[in-house]
mmCIF file of C-alpha atoms and ligand atoms in Angstrom:
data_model
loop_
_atom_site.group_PDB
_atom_site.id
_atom_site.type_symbol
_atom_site.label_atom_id
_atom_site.label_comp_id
_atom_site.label_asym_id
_atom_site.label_seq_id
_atom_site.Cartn_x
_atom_site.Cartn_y
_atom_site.Cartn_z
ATOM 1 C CA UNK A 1 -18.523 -14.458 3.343
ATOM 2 C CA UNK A 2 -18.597 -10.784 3.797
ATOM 3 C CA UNK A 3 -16.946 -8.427 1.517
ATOM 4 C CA UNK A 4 -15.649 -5.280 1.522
ATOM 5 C CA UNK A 5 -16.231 -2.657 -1.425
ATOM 6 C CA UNK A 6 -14.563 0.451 -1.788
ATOM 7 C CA UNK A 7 -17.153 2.581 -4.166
ATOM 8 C CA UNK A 8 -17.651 6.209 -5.617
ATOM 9 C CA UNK A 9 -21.350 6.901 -5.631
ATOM 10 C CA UNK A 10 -22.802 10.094 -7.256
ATOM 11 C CA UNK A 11 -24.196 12.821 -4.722
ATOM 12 C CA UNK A 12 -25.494 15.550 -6.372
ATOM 13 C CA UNK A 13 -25.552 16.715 -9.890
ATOM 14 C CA UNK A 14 -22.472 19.204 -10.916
ATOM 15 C CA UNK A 15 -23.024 22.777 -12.817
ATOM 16 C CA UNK A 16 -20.119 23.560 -14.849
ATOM 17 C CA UNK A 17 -16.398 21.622 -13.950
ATOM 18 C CA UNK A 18 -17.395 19.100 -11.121
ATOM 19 C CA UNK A 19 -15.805 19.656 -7.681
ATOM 20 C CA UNK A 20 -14.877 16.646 -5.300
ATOM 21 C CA UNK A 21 -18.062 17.078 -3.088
ATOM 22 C CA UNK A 22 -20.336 15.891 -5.929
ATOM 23 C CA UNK A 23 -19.204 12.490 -4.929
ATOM 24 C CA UNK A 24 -19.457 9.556 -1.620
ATOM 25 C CA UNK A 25 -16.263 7.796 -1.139
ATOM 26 C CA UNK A 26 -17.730 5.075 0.698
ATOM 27 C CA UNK A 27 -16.565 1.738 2.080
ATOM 28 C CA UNK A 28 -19.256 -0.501 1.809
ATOM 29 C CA UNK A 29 -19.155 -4.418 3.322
ATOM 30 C CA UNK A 30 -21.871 -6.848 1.679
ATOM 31 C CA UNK A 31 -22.829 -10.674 3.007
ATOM 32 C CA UNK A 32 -21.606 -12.553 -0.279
ATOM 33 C CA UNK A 33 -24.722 -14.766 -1.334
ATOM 34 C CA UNK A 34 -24.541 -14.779 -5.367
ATOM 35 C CA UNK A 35 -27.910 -15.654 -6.839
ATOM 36 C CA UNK A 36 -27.657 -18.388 -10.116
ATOM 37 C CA UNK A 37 -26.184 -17.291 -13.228
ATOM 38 C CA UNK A 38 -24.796 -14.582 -10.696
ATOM 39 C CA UNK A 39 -20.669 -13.780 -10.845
ATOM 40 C CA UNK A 40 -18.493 -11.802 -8.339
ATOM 41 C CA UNK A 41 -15.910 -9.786 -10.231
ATOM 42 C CA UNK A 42 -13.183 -7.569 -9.180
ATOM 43 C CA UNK A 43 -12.097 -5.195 -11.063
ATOM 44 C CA UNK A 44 -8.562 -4.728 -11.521
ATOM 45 C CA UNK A 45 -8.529 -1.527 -14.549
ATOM 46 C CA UNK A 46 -11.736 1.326 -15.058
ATOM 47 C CA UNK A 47 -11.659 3.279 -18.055
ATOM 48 C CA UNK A 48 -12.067 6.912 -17.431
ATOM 49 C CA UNK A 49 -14.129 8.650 -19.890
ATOM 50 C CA UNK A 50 -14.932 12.368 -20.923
ATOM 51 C CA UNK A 51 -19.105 10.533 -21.639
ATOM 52 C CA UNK A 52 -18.760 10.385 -18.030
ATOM 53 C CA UNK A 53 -19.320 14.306 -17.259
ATOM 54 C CA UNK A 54 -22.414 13.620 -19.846
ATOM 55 C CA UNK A 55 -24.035 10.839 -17.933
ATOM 56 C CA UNK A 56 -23.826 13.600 -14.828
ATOM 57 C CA UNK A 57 -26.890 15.399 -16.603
ATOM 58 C CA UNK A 58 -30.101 15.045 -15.948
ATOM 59 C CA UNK A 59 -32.165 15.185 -19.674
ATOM 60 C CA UNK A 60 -32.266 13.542 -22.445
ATOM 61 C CA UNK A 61 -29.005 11.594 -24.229
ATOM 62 C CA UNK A 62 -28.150 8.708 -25.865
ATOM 63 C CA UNK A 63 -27.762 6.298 -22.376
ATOM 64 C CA UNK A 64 -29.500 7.510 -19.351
ATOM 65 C CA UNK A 65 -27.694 9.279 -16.633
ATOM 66 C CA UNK A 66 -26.110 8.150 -13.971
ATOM 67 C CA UNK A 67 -29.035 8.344 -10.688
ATOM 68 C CA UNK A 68 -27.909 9.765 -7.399
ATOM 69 C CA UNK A 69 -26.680 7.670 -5.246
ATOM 70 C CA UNK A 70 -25.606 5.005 -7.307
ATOM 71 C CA UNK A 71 -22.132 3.950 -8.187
ATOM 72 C CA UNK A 72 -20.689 5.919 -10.928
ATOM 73 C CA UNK A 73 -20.828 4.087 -14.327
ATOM 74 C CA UNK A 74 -18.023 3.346 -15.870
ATOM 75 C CA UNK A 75 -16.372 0.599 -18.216
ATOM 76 C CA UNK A 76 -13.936 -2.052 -16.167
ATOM 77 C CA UNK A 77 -11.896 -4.818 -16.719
ATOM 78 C CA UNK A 78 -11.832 -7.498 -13.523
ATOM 79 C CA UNK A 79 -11.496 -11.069 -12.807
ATOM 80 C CA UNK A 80 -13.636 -13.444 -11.525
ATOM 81 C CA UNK A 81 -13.592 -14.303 -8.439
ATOM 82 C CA UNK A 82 -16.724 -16.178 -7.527
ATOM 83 C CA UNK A 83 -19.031 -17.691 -10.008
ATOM 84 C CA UNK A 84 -22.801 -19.600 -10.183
ATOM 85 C CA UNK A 85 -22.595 -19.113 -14.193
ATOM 86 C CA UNK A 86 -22.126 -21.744 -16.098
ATOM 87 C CA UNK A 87 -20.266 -19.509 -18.446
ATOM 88 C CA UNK A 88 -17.800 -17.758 -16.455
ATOM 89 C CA UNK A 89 -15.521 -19.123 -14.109
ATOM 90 C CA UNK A 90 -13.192 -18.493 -11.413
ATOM 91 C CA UNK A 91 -9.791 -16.673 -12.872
ATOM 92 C CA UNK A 92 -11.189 -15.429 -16.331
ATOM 93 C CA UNK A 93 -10.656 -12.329 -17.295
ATOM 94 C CA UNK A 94 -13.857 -10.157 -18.030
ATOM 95 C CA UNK A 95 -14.878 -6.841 -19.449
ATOM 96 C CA UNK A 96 -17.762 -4.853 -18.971
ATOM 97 C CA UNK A 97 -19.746 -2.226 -17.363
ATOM 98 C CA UNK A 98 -18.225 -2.464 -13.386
ATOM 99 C CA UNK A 99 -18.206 1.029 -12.593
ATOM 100 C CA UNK A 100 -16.347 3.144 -9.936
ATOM 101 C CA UNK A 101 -15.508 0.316 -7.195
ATOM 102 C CA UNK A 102 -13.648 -2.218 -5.809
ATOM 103 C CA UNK A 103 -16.358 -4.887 -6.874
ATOM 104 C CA UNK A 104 -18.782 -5.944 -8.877
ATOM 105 C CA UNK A 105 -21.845 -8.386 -9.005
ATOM 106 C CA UNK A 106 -23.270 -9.237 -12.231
ATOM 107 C CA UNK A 107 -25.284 -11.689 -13.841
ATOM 108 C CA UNK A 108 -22.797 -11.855 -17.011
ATOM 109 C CA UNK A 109 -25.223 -10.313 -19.596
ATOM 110 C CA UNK A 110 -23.169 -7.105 -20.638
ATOM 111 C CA UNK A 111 -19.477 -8.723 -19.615
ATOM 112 C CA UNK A 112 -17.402 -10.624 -22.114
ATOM 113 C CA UNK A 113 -14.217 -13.288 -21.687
ATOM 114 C CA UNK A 114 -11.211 -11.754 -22.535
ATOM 115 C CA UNK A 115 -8.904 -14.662 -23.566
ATOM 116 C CA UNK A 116 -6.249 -13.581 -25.391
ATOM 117 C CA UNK A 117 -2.287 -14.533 -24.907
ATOM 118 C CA UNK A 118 -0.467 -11.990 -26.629
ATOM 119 C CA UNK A 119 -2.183 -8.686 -26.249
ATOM 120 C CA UNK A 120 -2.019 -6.434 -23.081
ATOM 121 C CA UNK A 121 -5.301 -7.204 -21.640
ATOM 122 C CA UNK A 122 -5.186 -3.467 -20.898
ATOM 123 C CA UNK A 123 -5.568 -2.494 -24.232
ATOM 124 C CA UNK A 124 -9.230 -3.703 -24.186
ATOM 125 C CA UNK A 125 -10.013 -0.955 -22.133
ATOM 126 C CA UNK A 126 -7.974 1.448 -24.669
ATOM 127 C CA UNK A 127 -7.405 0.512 -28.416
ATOM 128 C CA UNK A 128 -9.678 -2.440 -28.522
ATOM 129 C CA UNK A 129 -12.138 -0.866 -25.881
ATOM 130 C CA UNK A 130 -14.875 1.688 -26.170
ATOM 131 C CA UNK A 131 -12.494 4.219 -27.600
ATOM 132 C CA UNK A 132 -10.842 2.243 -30.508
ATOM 133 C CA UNK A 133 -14.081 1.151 -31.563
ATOM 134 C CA UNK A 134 -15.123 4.633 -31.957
ATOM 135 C CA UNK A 135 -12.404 5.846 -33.456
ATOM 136 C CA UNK A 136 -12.665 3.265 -36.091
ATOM 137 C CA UNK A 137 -16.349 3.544 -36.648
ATOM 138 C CA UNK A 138 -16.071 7.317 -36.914
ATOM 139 C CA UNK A 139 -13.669 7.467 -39.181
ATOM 140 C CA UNK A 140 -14.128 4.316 -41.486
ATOM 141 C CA UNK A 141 -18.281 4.352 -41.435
ATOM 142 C CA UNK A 142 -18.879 8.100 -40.738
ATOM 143 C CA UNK A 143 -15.783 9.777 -41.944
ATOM 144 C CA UNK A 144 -15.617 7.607 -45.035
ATOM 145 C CA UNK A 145 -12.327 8.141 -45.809
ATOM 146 C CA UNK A 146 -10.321 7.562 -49.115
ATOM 147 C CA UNK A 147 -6.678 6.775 -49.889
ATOM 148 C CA UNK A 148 -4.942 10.852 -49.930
ATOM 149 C CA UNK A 149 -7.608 12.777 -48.091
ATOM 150 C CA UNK A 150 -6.328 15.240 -46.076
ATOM 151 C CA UNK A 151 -7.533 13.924 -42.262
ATOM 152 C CA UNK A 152 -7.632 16.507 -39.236
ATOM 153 C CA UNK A 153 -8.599 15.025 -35.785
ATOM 154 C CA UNK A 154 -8.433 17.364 -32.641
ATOM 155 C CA UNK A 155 -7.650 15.628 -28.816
ATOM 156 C CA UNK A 156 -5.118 13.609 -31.454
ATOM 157 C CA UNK A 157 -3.139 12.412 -28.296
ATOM 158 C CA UNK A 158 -6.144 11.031 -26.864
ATOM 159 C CA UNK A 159 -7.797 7.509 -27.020
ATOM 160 C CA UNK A 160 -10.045 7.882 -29.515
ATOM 161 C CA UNK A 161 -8.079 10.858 -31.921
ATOM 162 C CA UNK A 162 -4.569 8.423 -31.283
ATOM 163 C CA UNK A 163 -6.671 5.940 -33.216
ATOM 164 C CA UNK A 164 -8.484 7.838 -35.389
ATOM 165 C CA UNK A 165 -5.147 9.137 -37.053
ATOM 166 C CA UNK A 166 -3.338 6.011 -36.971
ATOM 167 C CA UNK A 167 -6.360 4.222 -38.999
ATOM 168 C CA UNK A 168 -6.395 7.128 -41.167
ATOM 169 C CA UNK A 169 -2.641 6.413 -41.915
ATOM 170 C CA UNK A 170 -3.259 2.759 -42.873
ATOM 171 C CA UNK A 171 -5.716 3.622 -44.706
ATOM 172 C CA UNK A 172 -3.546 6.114 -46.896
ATOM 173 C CA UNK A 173 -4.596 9.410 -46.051
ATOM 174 C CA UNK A 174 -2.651 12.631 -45.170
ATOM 175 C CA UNK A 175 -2.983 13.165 -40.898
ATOM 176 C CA UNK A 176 -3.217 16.061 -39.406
ATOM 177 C CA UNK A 177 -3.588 16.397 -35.873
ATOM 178 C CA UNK A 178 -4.549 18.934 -33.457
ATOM 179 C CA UNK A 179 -3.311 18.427 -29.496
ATOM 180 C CA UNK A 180 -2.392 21.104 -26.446
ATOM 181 C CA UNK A 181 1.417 21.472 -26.224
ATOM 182 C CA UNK A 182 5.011 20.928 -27.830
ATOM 183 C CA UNK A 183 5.056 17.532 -25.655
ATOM 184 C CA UNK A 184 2.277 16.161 -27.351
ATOM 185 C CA UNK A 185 2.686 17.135 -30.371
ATOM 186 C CA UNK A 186 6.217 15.629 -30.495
ATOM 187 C CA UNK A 187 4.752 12.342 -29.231
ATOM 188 C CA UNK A 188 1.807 12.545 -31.928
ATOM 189 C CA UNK A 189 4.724 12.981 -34.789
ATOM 190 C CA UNK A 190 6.840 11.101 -33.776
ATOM 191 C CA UNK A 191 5.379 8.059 -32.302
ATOM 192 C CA UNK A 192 2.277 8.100 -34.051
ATOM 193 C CA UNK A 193 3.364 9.062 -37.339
ATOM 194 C CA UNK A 194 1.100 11.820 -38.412
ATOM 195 C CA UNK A 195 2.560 13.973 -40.793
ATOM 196 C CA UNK A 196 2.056 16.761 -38.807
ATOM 197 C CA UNK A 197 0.470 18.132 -35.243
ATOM 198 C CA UNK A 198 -0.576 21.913 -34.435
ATOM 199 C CA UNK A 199 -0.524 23.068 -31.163
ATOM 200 C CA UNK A 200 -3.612 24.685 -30.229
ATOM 201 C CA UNK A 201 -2.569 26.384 -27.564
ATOM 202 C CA UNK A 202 -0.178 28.162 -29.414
ATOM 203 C CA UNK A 203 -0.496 31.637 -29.950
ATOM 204 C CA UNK A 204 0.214 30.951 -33.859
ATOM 205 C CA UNK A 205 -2.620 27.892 -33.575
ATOM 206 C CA UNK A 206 -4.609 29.623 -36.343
ATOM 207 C CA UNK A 207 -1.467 30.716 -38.828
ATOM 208 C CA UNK A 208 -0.034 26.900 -38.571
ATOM 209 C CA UNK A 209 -3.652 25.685 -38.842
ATOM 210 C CA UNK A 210 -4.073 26.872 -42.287
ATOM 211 C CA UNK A 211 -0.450 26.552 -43.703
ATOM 212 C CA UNK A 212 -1.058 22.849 -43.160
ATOM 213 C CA UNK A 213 -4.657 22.544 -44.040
ATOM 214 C CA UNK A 214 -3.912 24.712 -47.386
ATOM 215 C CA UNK A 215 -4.813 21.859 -49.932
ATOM 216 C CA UNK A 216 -8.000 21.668 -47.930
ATOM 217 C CA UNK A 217 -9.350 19.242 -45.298
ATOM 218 C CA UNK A 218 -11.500 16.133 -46.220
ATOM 219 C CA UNK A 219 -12.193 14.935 -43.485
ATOM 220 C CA UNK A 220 -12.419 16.397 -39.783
ATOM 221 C CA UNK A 221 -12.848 14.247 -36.560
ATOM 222 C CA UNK A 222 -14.238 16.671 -33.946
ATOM 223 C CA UNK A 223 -13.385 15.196 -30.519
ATOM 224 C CA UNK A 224 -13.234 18.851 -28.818
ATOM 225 C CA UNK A 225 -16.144 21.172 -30.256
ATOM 226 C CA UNK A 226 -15.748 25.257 -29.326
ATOM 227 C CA UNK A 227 -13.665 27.997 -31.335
ATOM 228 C CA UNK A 228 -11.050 24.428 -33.178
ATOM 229 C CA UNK A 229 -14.547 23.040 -35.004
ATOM 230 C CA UNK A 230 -15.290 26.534 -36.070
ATOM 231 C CA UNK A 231 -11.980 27.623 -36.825
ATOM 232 C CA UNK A 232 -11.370 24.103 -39.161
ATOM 233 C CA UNK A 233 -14.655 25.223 -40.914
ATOM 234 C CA UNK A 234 -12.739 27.738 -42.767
ATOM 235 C CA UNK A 235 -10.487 25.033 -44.694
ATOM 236 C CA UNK A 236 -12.754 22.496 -45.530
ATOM 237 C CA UNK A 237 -12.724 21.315 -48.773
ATOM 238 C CA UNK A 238 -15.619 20.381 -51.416
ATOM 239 C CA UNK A 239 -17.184 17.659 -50.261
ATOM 240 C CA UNK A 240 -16.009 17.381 -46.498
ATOM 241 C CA UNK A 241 -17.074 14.955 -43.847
ATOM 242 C CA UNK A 242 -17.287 16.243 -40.541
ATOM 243 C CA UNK A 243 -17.235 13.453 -37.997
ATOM 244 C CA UNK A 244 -18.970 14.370 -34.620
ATOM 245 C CA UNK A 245 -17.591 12.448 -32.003
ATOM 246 C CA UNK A 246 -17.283 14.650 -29.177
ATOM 247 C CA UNK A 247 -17.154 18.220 -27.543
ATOM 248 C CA UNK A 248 -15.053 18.091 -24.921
ATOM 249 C CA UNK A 249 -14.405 22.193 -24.516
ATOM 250 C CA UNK A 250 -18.319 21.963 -24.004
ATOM 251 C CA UNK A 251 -19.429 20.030 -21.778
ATOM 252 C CA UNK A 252 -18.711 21.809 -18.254
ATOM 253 C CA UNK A 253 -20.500 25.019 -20.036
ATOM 254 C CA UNK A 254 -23.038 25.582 -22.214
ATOM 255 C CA UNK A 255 -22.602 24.906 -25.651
ATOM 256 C CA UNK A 256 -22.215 27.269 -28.696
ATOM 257 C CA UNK A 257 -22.345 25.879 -32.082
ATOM 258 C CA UNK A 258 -19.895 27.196 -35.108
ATOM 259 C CA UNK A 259 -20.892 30.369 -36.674
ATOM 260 C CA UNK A 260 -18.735 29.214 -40.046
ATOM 261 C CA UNK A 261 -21.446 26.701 -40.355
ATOM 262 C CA UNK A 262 -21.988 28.126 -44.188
ATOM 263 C CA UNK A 263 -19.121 26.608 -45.169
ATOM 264 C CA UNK A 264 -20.802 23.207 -45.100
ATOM 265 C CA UNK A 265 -23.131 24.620 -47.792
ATOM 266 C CA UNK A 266 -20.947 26.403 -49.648
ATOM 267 C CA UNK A 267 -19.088 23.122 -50.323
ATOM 268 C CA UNK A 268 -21.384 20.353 -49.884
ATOM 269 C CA UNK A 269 -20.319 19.486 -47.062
ATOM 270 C CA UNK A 270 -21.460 17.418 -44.111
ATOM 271 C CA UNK A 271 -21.540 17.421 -40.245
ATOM 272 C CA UNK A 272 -22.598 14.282 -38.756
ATOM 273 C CA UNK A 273 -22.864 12.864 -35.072
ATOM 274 C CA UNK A 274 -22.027 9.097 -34.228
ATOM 275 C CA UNK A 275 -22.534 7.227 -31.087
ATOM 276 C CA UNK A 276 -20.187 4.261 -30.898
ATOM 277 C CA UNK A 277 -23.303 1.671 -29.190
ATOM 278 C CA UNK A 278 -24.821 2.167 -33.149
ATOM 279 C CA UNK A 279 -22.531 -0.089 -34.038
ATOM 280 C CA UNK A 280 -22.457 -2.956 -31.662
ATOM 281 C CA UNK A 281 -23.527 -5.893 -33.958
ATOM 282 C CA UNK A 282 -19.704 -5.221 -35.568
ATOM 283 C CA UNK A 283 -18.180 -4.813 -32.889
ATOM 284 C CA UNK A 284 -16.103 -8.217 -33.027
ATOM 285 C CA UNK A 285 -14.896 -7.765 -36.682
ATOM 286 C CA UNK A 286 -13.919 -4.408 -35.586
ATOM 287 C CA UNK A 287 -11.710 -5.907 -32.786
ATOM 288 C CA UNK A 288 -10.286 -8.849 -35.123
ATOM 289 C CA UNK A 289 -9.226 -6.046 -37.671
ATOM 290 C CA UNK A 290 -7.451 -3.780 -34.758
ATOM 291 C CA UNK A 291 -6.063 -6.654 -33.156
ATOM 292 C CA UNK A 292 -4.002 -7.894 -36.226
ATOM 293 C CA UNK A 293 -2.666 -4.031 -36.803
ATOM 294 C CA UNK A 294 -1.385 -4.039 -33.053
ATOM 295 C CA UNK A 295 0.152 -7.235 -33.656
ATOM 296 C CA UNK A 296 1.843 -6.230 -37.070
ATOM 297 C CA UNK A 297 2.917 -3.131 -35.706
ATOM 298 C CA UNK A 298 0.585 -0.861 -37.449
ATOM 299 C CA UNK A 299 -1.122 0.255 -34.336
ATOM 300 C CA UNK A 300 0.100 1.734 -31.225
ATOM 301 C CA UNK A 301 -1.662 1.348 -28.105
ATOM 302 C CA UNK A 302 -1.028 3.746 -25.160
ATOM 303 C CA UNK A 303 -2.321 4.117 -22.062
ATOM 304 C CA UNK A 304 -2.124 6.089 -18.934
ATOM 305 C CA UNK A 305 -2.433 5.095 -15.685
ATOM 306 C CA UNK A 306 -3.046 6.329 -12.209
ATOM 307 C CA UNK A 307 -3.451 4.379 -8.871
ATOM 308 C CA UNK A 308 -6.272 4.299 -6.570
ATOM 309 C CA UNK A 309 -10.217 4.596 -6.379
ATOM 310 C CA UNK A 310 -10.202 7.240 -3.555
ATOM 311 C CA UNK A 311 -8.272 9.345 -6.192
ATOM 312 C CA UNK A 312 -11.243 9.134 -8.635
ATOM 313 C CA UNK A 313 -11.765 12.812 -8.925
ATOM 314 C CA UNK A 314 -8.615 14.163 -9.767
ATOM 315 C CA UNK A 315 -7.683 11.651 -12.344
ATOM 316 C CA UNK A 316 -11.176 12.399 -13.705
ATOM 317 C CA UNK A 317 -9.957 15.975 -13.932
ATOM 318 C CA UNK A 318 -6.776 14.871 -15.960
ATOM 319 C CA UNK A 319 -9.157 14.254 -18.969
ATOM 320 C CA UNK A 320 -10.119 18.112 -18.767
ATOM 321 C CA UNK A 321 -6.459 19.393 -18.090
ATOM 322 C CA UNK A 322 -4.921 17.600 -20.574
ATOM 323 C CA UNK A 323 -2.572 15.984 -18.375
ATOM 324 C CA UNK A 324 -2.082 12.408 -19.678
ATOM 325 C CA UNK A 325 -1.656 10.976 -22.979
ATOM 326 C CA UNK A 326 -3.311 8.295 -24.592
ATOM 327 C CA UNK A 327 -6.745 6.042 -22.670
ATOM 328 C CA UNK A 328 -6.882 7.300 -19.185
ATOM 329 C CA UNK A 329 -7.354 4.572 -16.654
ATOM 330 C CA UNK A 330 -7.676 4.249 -13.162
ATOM 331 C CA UNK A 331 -5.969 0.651 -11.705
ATOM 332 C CA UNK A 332 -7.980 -0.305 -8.748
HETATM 333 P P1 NAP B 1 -9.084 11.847 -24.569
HETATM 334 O O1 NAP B 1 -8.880 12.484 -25.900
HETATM 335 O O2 NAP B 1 -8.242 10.691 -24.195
HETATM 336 O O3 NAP B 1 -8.970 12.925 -23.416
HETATM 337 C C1 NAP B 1 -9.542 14.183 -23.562
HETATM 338 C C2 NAP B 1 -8.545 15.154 -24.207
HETATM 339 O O4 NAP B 1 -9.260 16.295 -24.643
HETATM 340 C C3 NAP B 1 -7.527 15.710 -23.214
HETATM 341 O O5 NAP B 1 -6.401 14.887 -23.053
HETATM 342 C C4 NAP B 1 -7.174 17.071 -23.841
HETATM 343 O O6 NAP B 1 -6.051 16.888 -24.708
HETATM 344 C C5 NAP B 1 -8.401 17.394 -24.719
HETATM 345 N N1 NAP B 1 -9.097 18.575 -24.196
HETATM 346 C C6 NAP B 1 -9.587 18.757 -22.951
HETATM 347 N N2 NAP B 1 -10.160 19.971 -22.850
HETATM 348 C C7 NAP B 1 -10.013 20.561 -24.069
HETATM 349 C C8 NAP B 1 -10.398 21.829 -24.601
HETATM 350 N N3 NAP B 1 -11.055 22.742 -23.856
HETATM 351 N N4 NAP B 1 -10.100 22.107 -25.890
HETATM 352 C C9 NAP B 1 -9.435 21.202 -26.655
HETATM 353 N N5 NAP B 1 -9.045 19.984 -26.207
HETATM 354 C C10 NAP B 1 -9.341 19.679 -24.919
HETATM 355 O O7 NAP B 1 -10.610 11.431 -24.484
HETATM 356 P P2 NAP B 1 -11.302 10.320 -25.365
HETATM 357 O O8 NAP B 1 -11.836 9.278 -24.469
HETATM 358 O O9 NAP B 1 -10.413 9.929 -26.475
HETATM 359 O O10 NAP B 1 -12.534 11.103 -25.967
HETATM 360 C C11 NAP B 1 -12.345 12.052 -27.009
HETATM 361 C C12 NAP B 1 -13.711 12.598 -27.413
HETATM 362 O O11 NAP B 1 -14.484 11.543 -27.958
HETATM 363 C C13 NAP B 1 -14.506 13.184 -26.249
HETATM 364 O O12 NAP B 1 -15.159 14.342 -26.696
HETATM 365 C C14 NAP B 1 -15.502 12.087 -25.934
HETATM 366 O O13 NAP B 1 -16.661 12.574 -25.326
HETATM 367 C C15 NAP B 1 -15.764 11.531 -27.322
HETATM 368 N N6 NAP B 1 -16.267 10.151 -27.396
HETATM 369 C C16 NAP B 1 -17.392 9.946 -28.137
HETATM 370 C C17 NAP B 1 -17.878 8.667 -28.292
HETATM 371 C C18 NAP B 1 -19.087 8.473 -29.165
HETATM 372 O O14 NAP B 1 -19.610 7.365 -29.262
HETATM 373 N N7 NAP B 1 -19.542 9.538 -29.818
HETATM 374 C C19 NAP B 1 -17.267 7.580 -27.651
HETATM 375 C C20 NAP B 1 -16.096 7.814 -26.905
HETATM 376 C C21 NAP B 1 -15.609 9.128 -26.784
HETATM 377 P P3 NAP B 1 -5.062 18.111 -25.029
HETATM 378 O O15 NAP B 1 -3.969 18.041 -24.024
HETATM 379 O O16 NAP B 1 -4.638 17.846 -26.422
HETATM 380 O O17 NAP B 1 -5.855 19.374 -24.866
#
């Protein structure tokens, strides 16, 4: 049987924001002859992630990037469709590392069964996905939080900040979130339940900043790096965690660190960086504890999502613009 596979391969390597040309759009056909313990899936949902702009680097990280010419990496959720595994079979639902195309041949090590009746199997791509599981790593193992700290999280309409706040809620703590425009602020309020959102692309960002950081901040999640992290320096209180998730304002330049870093000494303060793969051997007890909040209402789960593998690039883009809410995902 011969199939046809619709992929995005990587090209060259990008400087700055990456432009279309950086990529193949390719249709690819392949003679179908799975090897044993091999499985044909296709995927049906691929997560679209700011880590992938960092896997577009060459140098050193914490996962090696992406060589050119092969298919960009990226996390998936797909069926299977053929199967010489004795432990998948044809129809279940699987999630994994698929990347950018149409499908994917695997031999099952790094792809689980998703079997589960009453959640959105999309949301294992968002809430209970990569993203969730950072969120509530960060801010449980690294952020540490206590009932009535004072929480700020920046990209707080985003996958991971969404969750970040909305653990630091159950958990009891004061939520503040950061996000870029009125729109999502109002969604971050109001659907979310934060106690409050600042616009930061509002030309009062830094007045509203610290009239509701003025009992001082506990904890900050840093999903966006740049002028916010050194700004939220200034309010941090005795004692502050500073959770370093991400940099997304960063990472199509190069980066400059906070020059208010002396507020971390002045009170005791710390900075650390977490990479969610640290944490694998929990991930399941993570995912049992998230899936009872979305089924007792505690948790909302959101996700965007845009058509169509050949539109790869600009949805991509939508992470940097700001133009979605919630996990960004492409449906194949
Ligand atoms: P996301 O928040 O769903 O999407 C990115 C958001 O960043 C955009 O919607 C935009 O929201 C905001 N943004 C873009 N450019 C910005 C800028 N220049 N300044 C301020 N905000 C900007 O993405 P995500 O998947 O949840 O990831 C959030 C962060 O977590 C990223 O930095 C990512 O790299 C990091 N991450 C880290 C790990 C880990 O293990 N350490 C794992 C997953 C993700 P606005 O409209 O509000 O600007």
């Amino acid at each position: 049987m011969e199939i046809n596979n619709r992929t995005v391969r990587l090209l060259e390597r990008p400087f700055g924001f990456p432009k279309k040309n950086i990529w193949s759009f390719n249709e690819e056909n392949f003679d179908l002859d799975l090897k044993k313990n091999e499985l044909l899936v296709k995927n049906e949902y691929i997560s679209i992630d700011p880590a992938m702009r960092g896997w577009l680097n060459k140098g050193k990280s914490y996962i090696s990037p992406v060589s050119i010419g092969d298919v960009m990496r990226a996390g998936t959720i797909g069926v299977v469709v053929r199967s010489k595994n004795n432990f998948f079979k044809v129809g279940d639902y699987v999630s994994g590392w698929g990347g950018v195309q149409e499908y994917n041949i695997n031999d099952g090590k790094n792809f689980n069964i998703i079997d589960d009746k009453k959640i959105n199997i999309k949301s294992y791509l968002s809430v209970l996905g990569m993203t969730g599981l950072t969120a509530y790593f960060g801010i449980l193992r690294v952020g540490e939080i206590k009932k009535n700290d004072t929480v700020v999280v920046s990209a707080a309409a985003g996958a991971v900040g969404s969750v970040v706040g909305q653990i630091a809620k159950i958990k009891g703590c004061k939520v503040i979130g950061i996000a870029g425009g009125s729109k999502k602020c109002d969604y971050v309020k109001n659907i979310l339940k934060f106690d409050d959102c600042i616009n930061y692309k509002s030309n009062n960002f830094f007045t509203d900043l610290k009239k509701s950081c003025k009992e001082g901040v506990d904890v900050y999640f840093d999903n966006v790096g740049g002028t916010i992290l050194n700004q939220i320096m200034m309010f941090i209180s005795k004692g502050a965690r500073i959770v370093i998730c991400g940099a997304i304002s960063q990472y199509n330049q190069k980066p400059t660190g906070p020059n208010n870093y002396l507020s971390l000494l002045v009170n005791r303060a710390t900075m650390k960086g977490m990479v969610v793969f640290d944490y694998v051997d929990d991930y399941e007890l993570a995912i049992k504890e998230m899936r009872k909040w979305i089924l007792d209402e505690k948790l909302t789960t959101s996700e965007d999502i845009y058509e169509g593998i050949e539109n790869f690039h600009e949805i991509f883009l939508k992470l940097f613009s700001g133009e979605k809410i919630g996990k960004l995902i492409l449906k194949v």
